[in-house]
CSV table of C-alpha atoms and ligand atoms in Angstrom, one decimal:
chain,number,residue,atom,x,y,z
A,78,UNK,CA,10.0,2.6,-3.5
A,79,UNK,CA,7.4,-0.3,-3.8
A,80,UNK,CA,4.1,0.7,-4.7
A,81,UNK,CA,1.4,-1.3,-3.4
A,82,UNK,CA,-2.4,-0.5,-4.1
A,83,UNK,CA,-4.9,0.1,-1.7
A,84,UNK,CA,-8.0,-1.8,-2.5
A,85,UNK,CA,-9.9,-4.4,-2.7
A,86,UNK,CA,-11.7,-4.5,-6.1
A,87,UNK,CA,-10.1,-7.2,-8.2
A,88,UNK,CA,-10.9,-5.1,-11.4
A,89,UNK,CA,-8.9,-2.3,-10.8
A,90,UNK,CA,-5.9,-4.9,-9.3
A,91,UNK,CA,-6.2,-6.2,-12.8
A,92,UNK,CA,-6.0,-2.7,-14.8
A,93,UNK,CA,-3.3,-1.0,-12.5
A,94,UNK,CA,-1.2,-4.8,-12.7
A,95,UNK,CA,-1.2,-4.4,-16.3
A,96,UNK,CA,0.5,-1.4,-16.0
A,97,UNK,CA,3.3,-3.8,-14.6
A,98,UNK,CA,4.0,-1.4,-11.7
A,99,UNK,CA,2.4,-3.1,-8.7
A,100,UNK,CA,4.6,-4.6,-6.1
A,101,UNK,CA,1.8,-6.4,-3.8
A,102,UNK,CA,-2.0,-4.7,-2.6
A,103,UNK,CA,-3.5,-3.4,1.1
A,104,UNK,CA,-6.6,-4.3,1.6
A,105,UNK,CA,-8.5,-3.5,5.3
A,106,UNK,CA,-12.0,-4.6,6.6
A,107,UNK,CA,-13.7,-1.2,5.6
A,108,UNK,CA,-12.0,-2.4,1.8
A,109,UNK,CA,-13.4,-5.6,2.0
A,110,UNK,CA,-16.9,-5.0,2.9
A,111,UNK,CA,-17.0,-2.2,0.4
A,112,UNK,CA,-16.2,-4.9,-2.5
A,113,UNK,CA,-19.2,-6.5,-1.3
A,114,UNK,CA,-17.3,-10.3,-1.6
A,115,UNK,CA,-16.4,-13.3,0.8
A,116,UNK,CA,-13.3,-12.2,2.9
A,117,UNK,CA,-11.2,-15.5,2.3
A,118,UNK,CA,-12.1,-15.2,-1.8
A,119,UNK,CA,-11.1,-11.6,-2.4
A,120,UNK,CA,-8.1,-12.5,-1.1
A,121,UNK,CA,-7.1,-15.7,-2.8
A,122,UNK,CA,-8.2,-14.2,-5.9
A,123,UNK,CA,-5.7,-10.8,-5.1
A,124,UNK,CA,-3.1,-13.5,-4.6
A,125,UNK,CA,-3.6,-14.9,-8.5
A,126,UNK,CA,-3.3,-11.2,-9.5
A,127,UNK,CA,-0.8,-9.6,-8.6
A,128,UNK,CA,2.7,-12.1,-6.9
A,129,UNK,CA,3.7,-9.7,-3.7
A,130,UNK,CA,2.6,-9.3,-0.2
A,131,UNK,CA,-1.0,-9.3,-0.1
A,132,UNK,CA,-2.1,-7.7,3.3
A,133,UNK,CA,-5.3,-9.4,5.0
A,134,UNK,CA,-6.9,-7.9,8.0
A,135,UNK,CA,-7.9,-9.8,11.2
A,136,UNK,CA,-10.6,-8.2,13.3
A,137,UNK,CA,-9.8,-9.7,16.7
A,138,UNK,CA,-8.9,-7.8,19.0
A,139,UNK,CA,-7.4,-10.5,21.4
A,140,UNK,CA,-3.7,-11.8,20.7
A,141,UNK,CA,-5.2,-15.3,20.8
A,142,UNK,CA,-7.8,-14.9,18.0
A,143,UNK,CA,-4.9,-12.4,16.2
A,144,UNK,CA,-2.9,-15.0,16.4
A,145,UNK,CA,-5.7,-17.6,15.3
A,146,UNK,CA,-7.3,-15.7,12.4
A,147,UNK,CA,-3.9,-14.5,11.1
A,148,UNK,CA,-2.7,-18.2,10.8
A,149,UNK,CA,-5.8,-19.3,9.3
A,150,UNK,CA,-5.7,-16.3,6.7
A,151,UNK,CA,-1.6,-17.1,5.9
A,152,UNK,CA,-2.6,-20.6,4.9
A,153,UNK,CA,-4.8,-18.7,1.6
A,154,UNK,CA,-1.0,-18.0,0.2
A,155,UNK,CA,2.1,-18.1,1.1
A,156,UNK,CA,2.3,-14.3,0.0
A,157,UNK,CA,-0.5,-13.4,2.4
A,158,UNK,CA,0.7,-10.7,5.4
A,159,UNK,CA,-1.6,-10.7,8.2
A,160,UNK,CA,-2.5,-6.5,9.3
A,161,UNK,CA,-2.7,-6.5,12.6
A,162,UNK,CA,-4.1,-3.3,14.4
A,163,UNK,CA,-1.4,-1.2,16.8
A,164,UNK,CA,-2.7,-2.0,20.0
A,165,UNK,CA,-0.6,-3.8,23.1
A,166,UNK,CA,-2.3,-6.9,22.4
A,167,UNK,CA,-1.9,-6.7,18.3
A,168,UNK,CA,2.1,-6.3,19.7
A,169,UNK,CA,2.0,-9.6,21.8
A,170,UNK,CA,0.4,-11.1,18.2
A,171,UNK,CA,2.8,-9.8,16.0
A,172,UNK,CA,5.2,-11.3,17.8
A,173,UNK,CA,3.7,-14.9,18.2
A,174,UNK,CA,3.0,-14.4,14.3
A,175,UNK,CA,6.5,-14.2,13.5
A,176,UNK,CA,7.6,-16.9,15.8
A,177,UNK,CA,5.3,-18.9,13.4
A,178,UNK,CA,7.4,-17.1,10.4
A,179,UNK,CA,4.0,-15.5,9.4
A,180,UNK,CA,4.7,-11.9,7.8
A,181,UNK,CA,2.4,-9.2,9.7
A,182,UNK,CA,1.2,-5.4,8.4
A,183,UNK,CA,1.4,-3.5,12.1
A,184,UNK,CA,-1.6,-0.6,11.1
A,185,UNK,CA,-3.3,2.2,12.4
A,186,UNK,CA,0.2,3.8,13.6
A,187,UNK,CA,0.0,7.3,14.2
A,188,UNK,CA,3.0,7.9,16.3
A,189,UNK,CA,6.9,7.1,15.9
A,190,UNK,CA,6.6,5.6,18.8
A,191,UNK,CA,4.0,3.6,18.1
A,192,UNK,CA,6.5,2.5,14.7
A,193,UNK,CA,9.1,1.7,17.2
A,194,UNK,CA,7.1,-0.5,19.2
A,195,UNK,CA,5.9,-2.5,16.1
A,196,UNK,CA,9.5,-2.5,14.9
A,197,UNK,CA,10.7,-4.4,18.2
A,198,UNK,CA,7.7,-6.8,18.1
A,199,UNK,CA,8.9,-8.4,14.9
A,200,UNK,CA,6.6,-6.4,12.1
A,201,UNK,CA,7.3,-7.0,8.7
A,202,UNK,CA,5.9,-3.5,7.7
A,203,UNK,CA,4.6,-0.8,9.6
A,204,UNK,CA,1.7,1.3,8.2
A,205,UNK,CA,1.5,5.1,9.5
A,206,UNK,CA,-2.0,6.7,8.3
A,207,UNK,CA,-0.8,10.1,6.8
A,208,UNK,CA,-3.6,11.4,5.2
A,209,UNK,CA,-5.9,10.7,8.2
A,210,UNK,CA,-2.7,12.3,10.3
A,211,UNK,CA,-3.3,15.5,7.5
A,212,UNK,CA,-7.4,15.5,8.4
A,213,UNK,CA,-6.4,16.5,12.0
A,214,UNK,CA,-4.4,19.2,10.7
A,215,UNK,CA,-0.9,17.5,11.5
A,216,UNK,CA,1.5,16.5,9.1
A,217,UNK,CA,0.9,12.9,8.0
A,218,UNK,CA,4.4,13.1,6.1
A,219,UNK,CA,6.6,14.6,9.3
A,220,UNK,CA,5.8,11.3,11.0
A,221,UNK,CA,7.3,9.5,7.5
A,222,UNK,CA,10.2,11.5,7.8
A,223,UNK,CA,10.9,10.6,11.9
A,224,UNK,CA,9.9,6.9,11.2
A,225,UNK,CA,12.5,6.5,8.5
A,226,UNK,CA,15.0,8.4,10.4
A,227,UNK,CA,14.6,6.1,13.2
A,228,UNK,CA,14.8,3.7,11.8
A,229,UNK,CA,17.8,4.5,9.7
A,230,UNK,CA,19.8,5.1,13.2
A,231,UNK,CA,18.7,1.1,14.2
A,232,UNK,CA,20.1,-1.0,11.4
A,233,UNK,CA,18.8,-4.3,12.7
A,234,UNK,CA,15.2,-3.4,13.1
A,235,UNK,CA,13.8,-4.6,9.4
A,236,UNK,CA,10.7,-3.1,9.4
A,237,UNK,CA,9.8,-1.4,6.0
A,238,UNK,CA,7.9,1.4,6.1
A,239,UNK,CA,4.6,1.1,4.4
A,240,UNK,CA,3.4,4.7,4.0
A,241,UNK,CA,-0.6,4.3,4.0
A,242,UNK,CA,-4.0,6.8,4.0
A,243,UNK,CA,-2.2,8.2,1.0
A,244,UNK,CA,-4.7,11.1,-0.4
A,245,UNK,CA,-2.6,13.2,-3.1
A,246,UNK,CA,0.2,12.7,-5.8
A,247,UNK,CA,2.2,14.8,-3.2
A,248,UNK,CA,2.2,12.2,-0.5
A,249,UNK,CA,3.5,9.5,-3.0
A,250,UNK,CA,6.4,12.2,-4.0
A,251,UNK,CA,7.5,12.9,-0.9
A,252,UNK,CA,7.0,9.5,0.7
A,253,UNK,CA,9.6,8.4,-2.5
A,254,UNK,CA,11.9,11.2,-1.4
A,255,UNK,CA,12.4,10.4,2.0
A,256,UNK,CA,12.5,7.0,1.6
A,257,UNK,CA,10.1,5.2,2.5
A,258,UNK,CA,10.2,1.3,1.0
A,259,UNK,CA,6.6,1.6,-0.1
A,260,UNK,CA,3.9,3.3,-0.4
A,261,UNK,CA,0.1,2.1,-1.0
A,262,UNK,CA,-1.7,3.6,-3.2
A,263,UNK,CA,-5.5,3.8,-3.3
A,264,UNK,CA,-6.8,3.7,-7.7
A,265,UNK,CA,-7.7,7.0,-8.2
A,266,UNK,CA,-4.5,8.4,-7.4
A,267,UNK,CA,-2.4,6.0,-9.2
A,268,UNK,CA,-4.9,7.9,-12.3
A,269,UNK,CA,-3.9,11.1,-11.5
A,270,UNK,CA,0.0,9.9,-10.8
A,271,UNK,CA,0.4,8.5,-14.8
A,272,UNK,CA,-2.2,11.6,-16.2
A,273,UNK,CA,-0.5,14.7,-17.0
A,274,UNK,CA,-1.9,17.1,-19.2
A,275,UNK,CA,1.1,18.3,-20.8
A,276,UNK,CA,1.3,14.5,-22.4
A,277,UNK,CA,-1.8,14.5,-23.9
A,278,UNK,CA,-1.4,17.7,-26.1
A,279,UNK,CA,2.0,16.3,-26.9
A,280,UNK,CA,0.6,12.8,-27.7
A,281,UNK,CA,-2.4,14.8,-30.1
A,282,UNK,CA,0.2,17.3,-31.7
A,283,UNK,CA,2.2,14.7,-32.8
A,284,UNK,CA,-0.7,12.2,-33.9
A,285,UNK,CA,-2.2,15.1,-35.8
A,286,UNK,CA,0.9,16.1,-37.6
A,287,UNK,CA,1.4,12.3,-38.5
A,288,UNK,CA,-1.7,12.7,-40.1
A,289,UNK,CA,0.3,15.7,-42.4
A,290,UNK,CA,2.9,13.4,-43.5
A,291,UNK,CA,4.0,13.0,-46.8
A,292,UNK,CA,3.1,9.2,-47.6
A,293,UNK,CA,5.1,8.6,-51.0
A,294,UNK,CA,1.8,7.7,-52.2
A,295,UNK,CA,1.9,9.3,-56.5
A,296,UNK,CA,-0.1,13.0,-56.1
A,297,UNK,CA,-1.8,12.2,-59.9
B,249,G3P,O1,-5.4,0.5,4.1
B,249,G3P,C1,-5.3,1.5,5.1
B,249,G3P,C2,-5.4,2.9,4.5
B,249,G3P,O2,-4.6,3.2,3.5
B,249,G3P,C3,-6.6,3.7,4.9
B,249,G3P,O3,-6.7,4.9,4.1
B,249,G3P,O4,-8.1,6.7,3.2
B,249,G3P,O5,-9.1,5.1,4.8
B,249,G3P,O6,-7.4,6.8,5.6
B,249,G3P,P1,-7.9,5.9,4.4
């Protein structure tokens, strides 16, 4: 499974890259206007980062300006993918945005259906919103499980299945055991993923008994 991070603070990018475990980044407009930076920047910079499919947001709501701001945002880098919100007109964009061999994010999917549809339209990725799914009181990961399965019994619909409003650990387990080709993965969690607390008395038991060691050194 690819893991892709979820924001858009070019610090954290940096630290979690280092790591040499990220696969490309998700940013959204709530994301960007949290980082408190120009739009266009944020992203070019992203793109210097981390070499993967950076996702940039449009905010139109009309397939024309979809279509407009997504071509504008793909010419930052060609690793740009252009999120474009599940809506019938976001659909009609998606498609026009692949005719142009642009890659497109289809988000804010809450329904197989919904996958389906983006599927059929040409979407590079879909992105289902589990933990938002979880809020409700459904289960975020049950719609993972029918969106890979559908899409498992259609070989030539490409799609990959981005899982996204990932809020535990959990949801990165069992989004890697049902198969989902990525999931994105907001900074906090990817802490809590690589901290266990069983390493860290093993890491301090066996610093503090190489501390014991017998060094060769004379004793007089
Ligand atoms: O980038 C989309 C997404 O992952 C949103 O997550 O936590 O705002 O539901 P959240």
């Amino acid at each position: 499974m690819k893991i892709f991070l979820d924001t858009a603070e070019v610090a954290d990018i940096r630290k979690y890259a280092a790591w040499g475990v990220i696969d490309g980044v998700t940013t959204n407009p709530s994301l960007i206007a949290k980082s408190g930076r120009v739009f266009e920047e944020v992203i070019e910079e992203i793109c210097s980062i981390v070499d993967g499919p950076i996702s940039a947001e449009v905010t139109s709501v009309e397939t024309e300006g979809m279509v407009e701001e997504g071509t504008r945002l793909a010419g930052i880098h060609e690793n740009v993918v252009i999120k474009v919100p599940l809506i019938p007109t976001g659909l009609a964009a998606t498609k026009a945005l692949a005719a142009k061999g642009i890659k497109t994010n289809v988000t804010l999917c809450f329904s197989a259906t919904q996958a389906l549809l983006a599927a059929k339209a040409g979407a590079t990725m879909v992105s289902p919103f589990i933990g938002r799914l979880d809020d409700l009181g459904e289960r975020g990961m049950a719609l993972i499980e029918d969106i890979v399965r559908t899409f498992r019994n259609y070989p030539t619909l490409k799609t990959e299945v981005l899982v996204a409003s990932i809020r535990n650990t959990d949801h990165v387990r069992q989004a890697a055991l049902l198969g989902a080709d990525i999931s994105t993965i907001p900074p906090k969690i990817m802490d809590k993923m690589v901290g266990h607390h069983m390493t860290d008395k093993g890491l301090a038991a066996f610093l503090a008994d190489w501390e014991t060691r017998a060094t060769g050194a004379p004793t007089s």
